[in-house]
C-alpha cells in the first residue's frame, strides 16, 4: 500500500462566512504507512456538516480551527486495510474524525467506534446514527425536555438533524411543526417525517403562517437556524418553553455579531429558557443513542434520507450546497463501496 | 372608621416607557367599611418595584395591566384596624397586594401573610423578606445554580435584588462581581455587600473594566438590566454558564422590541443557558425563603439597605426615581408608624 496515493481536500484559505468550493484544494500525496499502534483506513464515506463552517472559522468556537493547508476536518467511515494495532484488524469498518481524504493513517485511539455492518448500511454511521441523529436525540431529550402533548417546533425541519428531532418528538407523544424552505420539503416533512404541519420560511406570509400553525403556542423550539426564523418563533413561546440552540444555519457570519430583536423580555415574561447544545459533550453516551436510534429504525418508527454524491471532487462545494438548502437528506460523499 | 378618608394613588394614563409622576393622580375617597369576610388595613409601608413598569404597560406581561383610574398595584404592609374575618384580628401586621393607598378594604383571602414583628422591622417584609429578597433567593439558587468557586456577576449590583443575590452567592462559596452606576455605589457594593469587585456601567471603559474583573469568565450572570450591560457580559460567559433574566431595567421600552447583538452563537458555543424568572411562580415556597433569609439576617451574614420616603405624595415619582438609579437601597414609601 505504501506506494499508493492519498487524495486529500485541503483548506487553502479561511472563508468569510459560508465556506465555498474555492476555499479548498484537492491534492495528492503518498499514503503514509501505519506505525506501531496505528491503522490505515480506506474511507468509504465522508461527512458534510453545517457545523463545518464553525470548525473552519477564526472566531471563537468549541474546537480549534482547521489549519490552513491541512486536511479538512470531517467524520468519515471506512475500512481498515492495514493494522499495526492489537485492538483492530483488517476488514473492520470504523468511524472517526478521519478528514476529507481517501485514506487515513492514524493512531488507533482516534477511532470513535467499530461499526456494526450487520443490520444497517455503514453510511448511517455518519447521519442518523452519527452526530446528526445523536444531536437530535440528546439535544431534544436532555435540553428540550419534551412532554407528551407538547408542541415541538423544528427549524431546518427536513434536514438530517431536524427530521430526526421531529420523529423522536412524535415517538414521545408531541405535536410537531416544521419550518423548511420549499413546498417540496413541506411535502417531505409531512409525508416522510410525520410532521403535523410545516411552513416555508420563503413564503411571503411566513410569520402569519407560523403563528397559525402554532396556534397553541410552542413548548419546545428546536433551533437549527437562528436569525429571523427564530425571531418569529420566540414571539410564540408558551410559558416555561425550552429553546434548544443546536445550530445557526441562517446566519452567514458572526463577526461582527449581527443585530436582532432582543430576547430578554420574551424569556422573562414567559419564564422560558434558551440553551446551547454541542453534541461532542455527549461522547460518552453515544452508545446509548446509537442503540435506541437503531431500534427505532429497525422498528420502522424512524426514517432517514441520505443524499449521496460520488467522488471526492464533490467535497469542496458541499458545505456551501448545504447552506443553499440544495439537499433533501443527509449529505455524504461516497468514495468506495 | 367609615367616615374617615382613604388617600389613593391612581394610574391616570398609560406611560410610554418608564412610568413618570404625571402618569399618576393622588385622590381621596371615603374608606369602605369591611363586609363579612373582609378586613380593613391601615398601610404603613408601600412598595416601589422596577417591575411596576411591566405591571402598568399594555404589552404582554405576566399579569393583567393596572386599569386606568384604578389604584396603582403594589405590595404593602399594614395593620388590621377592623376585621370581619374569623381568621384575622385587629392589631395584626399583614402583607399583601394592597395598592398605593392609605387604607385597604379587602377580602381576607388577599392577605399574603401575617408578619412576625418580633425580630425584624415590618418594612423588611417588602424588601429583603419580600419579593426582592425572595427573587434573589429563588432565582439565584433555582435558576442560577451556583456552585462553590463559581464567578457570579450581578447587574444592578447595589439594588434590592442584586445586593441580596451577591450575599447569597458569597454564602454559597462563589466569587461575586457587581455592575452598578457610580463610584459611590461601587463602595457600597464592596464594603456593605461583600462583592469581590464592582464596576460602573457609566465608566467610559466599562467593557474593558468588566472583562478585567471577570478574568476567569462568568459562570452565573444574574441579569436585572438587559441591554448593553448584558451584551458585554455575554461575551465573557464560561462553558455551561447560566444567565438568569430577572429584570430588564436598562430598556425603557419593549414595543417595538429594541435590537441588540444576537445571542444564539454565544449560547451555542458556550453551551450556556438563559432563563427568565418571575418570583410569583414561587409563591408556595415563600415561607422557605423568608425563613432562610431571616436566619441569615439575624446571623449578620445578610445585609440590606432601605431608602424610606415619607408620605404618599412621594409615590408618583418613585418608579421613575428607581430607573434614574437615585436610590441606595430598597425604596419604600412610609405612611404610618
XYZ file of C-alpha atoms in Angstrom:
674
model
C 0.000 0.000 0.000
C 2.799 2.391 0.821
C 3.330 3.486 -2.776
C -0.349 4.181 -3.370
C -1.790 7.668 -3.422
C -3.902 9.510 -0.875
C -6.280 12.145 -2.280
C -6.946 14.948 0.185
C -9.100 18.060 0.381
C -7.070 20.835 1.976
C -8.360 24.125 3.380
C -6.487 26.719 1.335
C -7.973 29.917 2.776
C -10.238 30.981 5.604
C -13.692 31.855 4.306
C -15.616 34.969 5.238
C -18.941 33.400 6.115
C -20.011 30.174 4.452
C -17.095 28.055 3.137
C -17.120 27.894 -0.672
C -15.531 25.485 -3.147
C -12.666 27.914 -3.761
C -11.615 27.714 -0.104
C -10.452 24.152 -0.762
C -7.809 22.465 -2.921
C -7.712 18.816 -3.937
C -4.227 17.439 -3.637
C -2.444 14.105 -3.801
C 0.297 12.681 -1.656
C 1.698 9.254 -0.860
C -0.162 7.163 1.674
C 1.731 7.105 4.956
C 2.333 3.551 6.189
C 0.993 2.956 9.710
C 3.458 2.755 12.591
C 3.057 0.661 15.683
C -0.290 1.430 17.319
C -1.673 2.884 14.104
C -4.098 1.763 11.419
C -4.564 2.649 7.767
C -8.168 3.228 6.792
C -9.660 3.407 3.324
C -12.531 5.867 3.662
C -15.880 4.869 2.135
C -17.993 7.887 3.071
C -17.024 11.411 4.087
C -19.459 13.542 6.012
C -20.670 17.079 5.281
C -21.993 19.085 8.257
C -23.371 22.598 8.709
C -21.087 22.761 11.752
C -18.038 22.618 9.456
C -18.496 26.337 8.936
C -17.689 26.800 12.614
C -14.790 24.343 12.541
C -13.119 26.468 9.879
C -13.775 29.994 11.031
C -11.355 32.037 13.103
C -13.974 33.252 15.576
C -14.421 31.543 18.928
C -15.848 28.066 18.584
C -15.875 24.852 20.542
C -12.807 23.432 18.790
C -9.537 24.711 17.334
C -9.999 25.977 13.788
C -8.787 23.724 10.965
C -5.329 24.915 9.919
C -4.611 26.378 6.513
C -3.153 23.789 4.126
C -4.278 20.939 6.328
C -6.862 18.270 5.575
C -10.433 19.407 6.153
C -11.702 18.002 9.447
C -14.538 15.561 8.937
C -16.109 12.467 10.274
C -15.779 9.526 7.917
C -16.434 5.806 7.827
C -14.006 3.440 6.246
C -12.485 0.010 6.320
C -9.216 -0.859 7.978
C -6.839 -2.068 5.257
C -3.712 -2.316 7.378
C -3.440 -2.566 11.157
C -0.471 -2.230 13.491
C -2.763 -2.033 16.485
C -3.601 -5.100 18.563
C -7.114 -3.681 19.078
C -8.191 -3.587 15.419
C -7.930 -5.878 12.446
C -8.144 -5.553 8.679
C -11.701 -5.600 7.378
C -13.307 -3.802 10.297
C -15.457 -0.783 9.458
C -14.759 2.160 11.711
C -15.948 5.708 12.345
C -13.830 8.671 13.322
C -12.603 12.163 12.563
C -10.642 10.862 9.569
C -10.860 14.000 7.411
C -11.775 14.663 3.835
C -9.301 12.243 2.272
C -9.334 8.879 0.578
C -7.004 7.215 3.096
C -6.285 7.953 6.724
C -3.289 6.785 8.711
C -3.973 7.406 12.352
C -3.465 6.232 15.916
C -5.971 3.575 16.834
C -7.050 5.857 19.691
C -8.584 8.181 17.105
C -11.167 5.602 16.109
C -14.522 6.558 17.655
C -16.127 3.178 17.211
C -16.348 -0.005 15.162
C -19.487 -0.071 13.038
C -21.876 -2.985 13.171
C -22.493 -3.668 9.472
C -24.988 -6.479 10.026
C -28.252 -4.550 10.142
C -27.949 -1.052 8.704
C -25.782 0.431 5.917
C -22.462 1.856 7.073
C -23.452 5.291 5.731
C -25.920 5.580 8.643
C -22.954 5.921 10.990
C -22.451 9.406 9.557
C -26.096 10.516 9.619
C -28.959 9.060 11.551
C -26.576 7.028 13.749
C -23.866 9.705 13.638
C -23.666 13.177 15.094
C -26.860 14.262 13.311
C -29.098 11.627 14.827
C -27.240 11.765 18.128
C -27.567 15.554 18.275
C -31.290 15.211 17.634
C -31.581 12.554 20.318
C -29.609 14.187 23.123
C -30.469 17.803 22.388
C -34.193 17.129 22.207
C -34.392 14.793 25.169
C -31.812 16.354 27.502
C -32.238 20.048 26.729
C -35.669 20.281 25.099
C -37.279 18.039 27.753
C -40.409 17.278 25.682
C -43.526 16.091 27.497
C -46.444 14.260 25.893
C -48.815 16.809 24.387
C -46.146 19.484 23.951
C -45.856 21.366 20.689
C -42.340 20.991 19.270
C -41.268 23.406 16.544
C -38.212 22.471 14.461
C -36.222 24.668 12.092
C -34.382 23.086 9.127
C -37.225 20.631 9.556
C -36.308 18.358 6.639
C -32.596 18.297 7.440
C -30.585 15.474 8.915
C -30.978 16.736 12.480
C -34.420 18.333 12.228
C -36.145 15.362 10.618
C -34.840 13.108 13.365
C -35.876 15.544 16.119
C -39.431 15.591 14.803
C -39.732 11.825 14.688
C -38.348 11.395 18.210
C -40.737 14.107 19.429
C -43.585 12.193 17.811
C -42.474 8.963 19.471
C -42.585 10.919 22.750
C -46.179 11.980 22.152
C -45.643 15.559 20.969
C -47.242 17.590 18.201
C -44.595 18.578 15.640
C -44.395 21.631 13.408
C -41.615 22.153 10.891
C -40.021 25.184 9.298
C -38.391 24.453 5.966
C -37.573 26.149 2.660
C -39.905 24.946 -0.116
C -43.227 23.277 -0.928
C -41.272 20.154 -1.905
C -39.690 19.977 1.538
C -43.042 20.674 3.241
C -44.322 17.536 1.470
C -41.309 15.591 2.648
C -41.777 16.832 6.232
C -45.382 15.734 6.389
C -45.288 12.522 4.342
C -41.920 11.136 5.298
C -41.139 12.580 8.714
C -44.661 12.752 10.131
C -44.843 16.450 10.970
C -48.349 17.597 11.869
C -47.762 20.816 9.950
C -44.920 22.521 8.111
C -44.379 26.031 6.769
C -41.808 27.588 4.472
C -39.661 30.480 5.627
C -39.549 31.563 1.998
C -43.278 32.216 1.964
C -44.131 35.939 1.880
C -46.607 35.214 4.712
C -44.176 33.157 6.776
C -44.768 34.963 10.084
C -48.559 34.606 9.858
C -48.360 31.021 8.619
C -46.100 30.100 11.502
C -48.423 31.787 14.007
C -51.375 29.872 12.560
C -49.523 26.568 12.665
C -48.525 27.254 16.290
C -51.973 28.373 17.453
C -51.415 26.585 20.791
C -48.012 28.182 21.239
C -44.629 26.473 21.312
C -43.321 24.377 24.206
C -40.042 23.320 22.614
C -38.348 25.240 19.810
C -35.534 23.185 18.343
C -33.461 25.813 16.613
C -31.038 24.970 13.843
C -31.132 28.367 12.144
C -31.205 31.426 14.455
C -31.985 34.698 12.675
C -35.389 35.866 11.502
C -36.834 32.347 11.721
C -36.087 32.275 15.443
C -37.328 35.826 15.866
C -40.726 34.691 14.614
C -40.699 31.577 16.798
C -39.811 33.423 20.005
C -42.967 35.529 19.872
C -44.993 32.295 20.081
C -43.377 30.649 23.103
C -45.570 29.235 25.821
C -44.778 29.684 29.481
C -41.715 27.653 30.509
C -40.842 26.919 26.883
C -37.423 25.481 26.098
C -35.395 26.768 23.145
C -32.622 24.387 22.102
C -29.910 26.140 20.117
C -28.327 23.405 18.056
C -27.271 25.403 15.006
C -27.300 28.860 13.484
C -27.540 27.998 9.791
C -29.340 31.163 8.687
C -26.574 33.497 9.859
C -23.730 33.503 7.374
C -21.316 35.498 9.513
C -20.916 36.083 13.261
C -18.133 38.611 13.210
C -19.273 41.264 13.867
C -22.273 39.813 15.686
C -25.404 40.640 13.692
C -28.263 42.517 15.340
C -31.678 41.075 16.054
C -34.647 41.774 18.316
C -33.610 41.430 21.948
C -34.773 38.199 23.562
C -34.631 39.147 27.237
C -38.234 40.260 27.611
C -39.668 37.170 25.875
C -37.633 34.934 28.137
C -38.530 36.855 31.298
C -42.255 37.154 30.707
C -42.558 33.537 29.572
C -40.063 32.163 32.143
C -38.602 30.496 29.084
C -35.156 29.035 28.588
C -32.663 29.167 25.704
C -29.748 26.775 25.866
C -26.900 25.915 23.548
C -26.010 22.341 22.654
C -22.834 20.756 21.261
C -23.047 17.038 20.512
C -19.416 16.314 21.380
C -20.258 16.889 25.064
C -22.244 13.644 24.947
C -19.464 11.459 23.528
C -19.545 9.089 26.495
C -23.252 8.428 25.913
C -23.161 7.882 22.121
C -23.620 4.114 22.520
C -26.917 4.711 24.311
C -28.160 6.955 21.489
C -26.971 4.641 18.707
C -28.721 1.702 20.354
C -32.057 3.492 20.737
C -31.976 5.109 17.290
C -31.097 1.754 15.650
C -34.034 0.108 17.382
C -36.428 2.778 16.188
C -35.120 2.481 12.614
C -35.452 -1.305 12.612
C -38.975 -0.971 14.040
C -39.866 1.352 11.161
C -40.567 4.266 13.505
C -37.638 6.422 12.436
C -36.988 7.307 8.788
C -33.968 8.995 7.302
C -32.838 10.309 3.956
C -29.372 10.387 2.530
C -28.206 12.347 -0.453
C -25.033 10.739 -1.656
C -22.582 12.435 -4.005
C -19.939 10.337 -5.680
C -16.255 11.207 -5.672
C -14.036 13.401 -3.528
C -14.255 16.197 -6.093
C -17.795 16.797 -4.761
C -16.448 17.733 -1.330
C -15.213 21.322 -1.816
C -18.651 22.734 -2.770
C -20.611 20.537 -0.409
C -20.779 22.832 2.642
C -21.985 25.750 0.536
C -24.570 23.435 -1.031
C -25.917 22.585 2.437
C -26.384 26.260 3.232
C -28.091 26.801 -0.127
C -30.596 24.175 1.044
C -29.999 22.072 -2.079
C -30.093 18.738 -0.273
C -33.033 16.513 0.600
C -31.308 14.383 3.196
C -28.017 13.865 4.924
C -25.274 14.912 2.505
C -22.493 12.333 2.141
C -19.541 11.952 -0.199
C -19.060 8.360 -1.311
C -15.537 7.239 -2.187
C -15.704 3.456 -2.217
C -18.087 0.525 -1.774
C -63.711 54.466 60.773
C -66.256 54.587 57.981
C -66.283 58.362 57.727
C -62.508 58.640 57.535
C -60.662 59.286 54.312
C -58.619 56.949 52.116
C -55.847 58.593 50.097
C -55.107 56.744 46.876
C -52.631 56.957 44.003
C -54.479 56.270 40.743
C -52.950 55.484 37.359
C -54.306 58.273 35.158
C -52.603 57.411 31.859
C -50.523 54.620 30.392
C -46.858 55.611 30.147
C -44.717 55.176 27.098
C -41.703 53.539 28.707
C -40.850 54.314 32.311
C -43.849 55.494 34.411
C -43.470 59.122 35.448
C -45.067 61.191 38.211
C -47.544 62.683 35.734
C -48.977 59.235 34.984
C -50.476 59.228 38.489
C -53.064 61.287 40.383
C -53.474 61.453 44.153
C -57.107 61.308 45.110
C -59.240 60.986 48.220
C -62.327 58.934 48.858
C -64.187 57.597 51.884
C -62.854 54.454 53.497
C -65.071 51.493 52.597
C -66.192 49.581 55.683
C -65.308 45.882 55.545
C -68.078 43.366 54.851
C -68.230 39.838 56.203
C -65.009 38.012 55.381
C -63.142 41.273 54.839
C -60.620 43.309 56.772
C -59.689 46.989 56.822
C -55.937 47.600 56.786
C -54.094 50.814 57.568
C -50.996 50.669 55.365
C -47.662 51.522 56.990
C -45.327 50.996 54.045
C -45.969 50.917 50.299
C -43.501 49.218 47.999
C -41.820 50.553 44.858
C -40.583 47.964 42.348
C -38.846 48.125 38.973
C -41.397 45.507 37.886
C -44.192 48.068 38.268
C -43.242 49.323 34.843
C -44.350 45.979 33.461
C -47.494 45.859 35.586
C -48.645 49.112 34.010
C -47.677 48.678 30.367
C -50.029 47.433 27.695
C -47.555 44.971 26.188
C -47.667 41.305 27.103
C -46.620 40.694 30.674
C -47.151 38.096 33.332
C -50.169 39.873 34.849
C -53.115 41.963 33.638
C -52.151 45.626 33.297
C -53.340 48.012 36.012
C -56.535 49.718 34.786
C -56.697 53.429 34.104
C -58.212 55.341 37.043
C -57.663 52.449 39.400
C -55.347 52.267 42.400
C -51.747 51.509 41.471
C -50.986 47.861 42.180
C -48.417 47.449 44.918
C -47.369 45.279 47.753
C -47.813 46.951 51.122
C -47.581 46.125 54.805
C -50.110 47.436 57.254
C -52.013 46.805 60.417
C -55.509 45.417 60.575
C -57.701 48.080 62.148
C -61.045 46.363 61.623
C -61.737 42.688 60.960
C -64.872 40.888 59.832
C -62.883 37.736 59.158
C -62.626 34.962 61.720
C -59.061 34.354 60.554
C -57.603 37.776 61.402
C -57.813 40.167 64.295
C -57.199 43.849 64.880
C -53.540 44.640 65.548
C -52.034 42.016 63.243
C -49.494 43.229 60.723
C -50.053 41.781 57.280
C -48.535 41.787 53.803
C -50.391 41.763 50.519
C -51.113 43.421 47.196
C -52.903 46.280 48.975
C -52.102 49.029 46.460
C -50.748 52.539 46.742
C -53.311 53.824 49.219
C -53.509 54.710 52.873
C -56.242 52.203 53.696
C -57.257 48.943 52.060
C -60.530 47.141 52.464
C -60.158 43.665 51.080
C -61.174 40.031 51.339
C -59.096 38.229 53.922
C -58.054 35.845 51.149
C -56.000 38.665 49.631
C -53.643 38.736 52.603
C -50.384 37.033 51.626
C -49.144 36.503 55.140
C -49.073 37.748 58.713
C -45.777 39.403 59.571
C -43.766 38.342 62.581
C -42.874 41.692 64.176
C -40.804 40.221 66.992
C -37.363 40.135 65.375
C -37.123 42.329 62.303
C -38.784 45.622 61.310
C -42.021 45.232 59.358
C -40.502 47.158 56.431
C -38.323 44.109 55.702
C -41.442 42.270 54.550
C -41.377 44.499 51.455
C -37.669 44.240 50.690
C -35.201 41.684 51.922
C -38.014 39.401 53.154
C -40.362 40.427 50.332
C -40.295 39.831 46.627
C -36.833 41.395 46.279
C -35.093 39.076 48.685
C -37.220 36.141 47.608
C -36.466 36.792 43.925
C -32.769 36.887 44.761
C -33.061 33.666 46.736
C -35.087 31.546 44.324
C -33.728 32.953 41.058
C -30.117 32.535 42.100
C -30.485 29.128 43.707
C -33.083 27.521 41.409
C -32.151 29.039 38.042
C -28.577 30.252 38.523
C -27.491 27.004 40.226
C -24.298 28.456 41.753
C -21.537 26.055 42.762
C -18.697 26.828 45.188
C -15.916 28.563 43.282
C -18.201 29.910 40.548
C -17.953 33.517 39.460
C -21.331 35.224 39.823
C -21.837 38.526 38.022
C -24.764 40.712 39.130
C -26.236 43.734 37.360
C -27.957 46.476 39.423
C -25.474 45.177 41.952
C -26.369 47.612 44.753
C -30.122 47.268 44.271
C -32.591 45.472 46.492
C -32.401 42.247 44.459
C -28.793 42.421 43.286
C -27.274 43.119 46.704
C -29.093 40.124 48.130
C -28.052 37.870 45.226
C -24.401 38.707 45.806
C -24.542 37.954 49.515
C -26.307 34.631 48.981
C -23.746 33.760 46.292
C -20.991 34.545 48.794
C -22.645 32.351 51.427
C -22.631 29.599 48.773
C -18.888 29.978 48.226
C -18.870 31.987 44.996
C -16.791 34.918 43.823
C -19.034 37.942 43.211
C -18.660 40.797 40.760
C -21.104 43.678 40.568
C -22.154 46.091 37.864
C -23.521 49.352 39.196
C -23.804 53.037 38.248
C -21.372 55.164 40.274
C -18.212 55.190 42.408
C -20.434 55.696 45.471
C -22.338 52.504 44.688
C -19.125 50.594 43.923
C -18.058 51.454 47.501
C -21.382 50.243 48.825
C -21.107 47.010 46.828
C -17.688 46.181 48.194
C -17.958 47.460 51.761
C -21.548 46.645 52.571
C -22.469 43.746 50.315
C -19.112 41.986 50.136
C -18.573 41.970 46.378
C -15.074 40.924 45.385
C -15.101 43.548 42.673
C -17.513 46.043 41.178
C -17.502 48.196 38.041
C -19.640 51.070 36.824
C -21.528 50.843 33.550
C -21.163 54.615 33.337
C -17.394 54.338 33.061
C -16.107 55.138 29.556
C -14.024 51.940 29.830
C -16.870 49.786 31.120
C -16.379 46.908 28.658
C -12.657 46.598 29.404
C -13.153 47.030 33.144
C -15.779 44.310 33.162
C -13.529 41.971 31.176
C -10.694 42.588 33.630
C -12.922 41.989 36.638
C -14.166 38.756 35.039
C -10.753 37.459 34.001
C -11.845 33.903 34.921
C -15.062 34.224 32.937
C -18.612 34.189 34.260
C -20.443 31.085 35.495
C -23.651 32.797 36.570
C -24.829 36.133 35.216
C -27.710 37.442 37.278
C -29.267 39.952 34.933
C -31.504 42.746 36.167
C -30.842 45.115 33.285
C -30.637 43.552 29.807
C -29.307 45.906 27.109
C -25.693 46.876 26.577
C -24.700 45.728 30.068
C -25.787 42.201 29.212
C -24.184 42.417 25.787
C -20.834 42.968 27.491
C -21.447 40.174 29.998
C -22.418 37.572 27.389
C -19.042 37.785 25.673
C -17.437 36.621 28.953
C -19.519 33.528 29.689
C -17.790 30.330 30.632
C -18.864 26.970 29.293
C -22.233 25.915 30.734
C -22.847 29.363 32.191
C -26.329 30.220 33.438
C -27.877 33.610 32.677
C -30.798 34.414 34.972
C -33.071 37.057 33.465
C -34.771 38.642 36.452
C -35.290 42.162 35.123
C -34.700 44.391 32.134
C -34.204 47.748 33.857
C -31.951 49.298 31.220
C -34.509 49.015 28.425
C -37.095 51.747 28.735
C -39.447 50.415 26.076
C -40.121 46.975 24.609
C -42.575 47.923 21.886
C -41.189 47.731 19.277
C -38.580 45.294 20.537
C -35.175 47.015 20.501
C -32.296 45.482 18.567
C -29.156 44.075 20.109
C -26.360 41.670 19.215
C -27.766 38.205 18.605
C -27.162 35.789 21.474
C -27.522 32.452 19.691
C -23.872 31.900 18.873
C -22.659 32.729 22.397
C -25.151 30.298 23.849
C -24.333 27.553 21.341
C -20.563 27.742 21.542
C -20.591 28.005 25.338
C -23.471 25.530 25.836
C -24.838 28.294 28.007
C -28.366 28.854 29.205
C -30.534 31.981 29.518
C -33.727 31.645 31.514
C -36.420 34.049 32.613
C -37.632 34.234 36.197
C -40.807 35.622 37.758
C -40.979 35.496 41.551
C -44.737 34.949 41.713
C -44.199 31.408 40.375
C -42.602 30.573 43.726
C -45.475 31.798 45.910
C -45.959 28.406 47.525
C -42.332 28.366 48.653
C -42.109 31.924 50.059
C -42.144 30.639 53.642
C -38.992 28.631 52.966
C -37.230 31.709 51.551
C -38.401 34.037 54.353
C -37.193 31.567 56.964
C -33.715 31.188 55.451
C -33.265 34.895 54.693
C -34.372 35.836 58.240
C -31.828 33.451 59.702
C -29.035 34.902 57.610
C -30.016 38.446 58.620
C -30.124 37.569 62.313
C -26.747 35.825 61.987
C -25.304 39.013 60.483
C -24.495 37.310 57.183
C -27.035 39.193 55.066
C -27.213 42.985 54.999
C -29.838 45.177 53.432
C -30.472 48.840 52.843
C -33.753 50.670 52.782
C -34.366 54.135 51.470
C -37.575 55.313 53.009
C -39.546 58.273 51.684
C -42.229 59.764 53.874
C -45.768 60.408 52.702
C -47.917 59.096 49.887
C -47.126 62.179 47.792
C -43.687 60.572 47.221
C -45.250 57.631 45.398
C -45.991 59.032 41.912
C -42.357 59.846 41.071
C -40.910 56.825 42.848
C -40.772 54.365 39.908
C -39.025 56.895 37.678
C -36.597 57.580 40.537
C -35.706 53.872 40.680
C -34.902 53.857 36.976
C -32.821 57.006 37.394
C -30.768 54.976 39.897
C -31.305 57.615 42.611
C -31.774 55.130 45.415
C -29.219 53.432 47.652
C -31.436 50.654 48.920
C -34.922 49.273 48.723
C -37.258 52.186 48.030
C -40.267 52.319 50.355
C -42.993 54.865 50.998
C -43.779 55.205 54.697
C -47.281 56.267 55.656
C -47.564 55.448 59.357
C -45.616 54.091 62.316
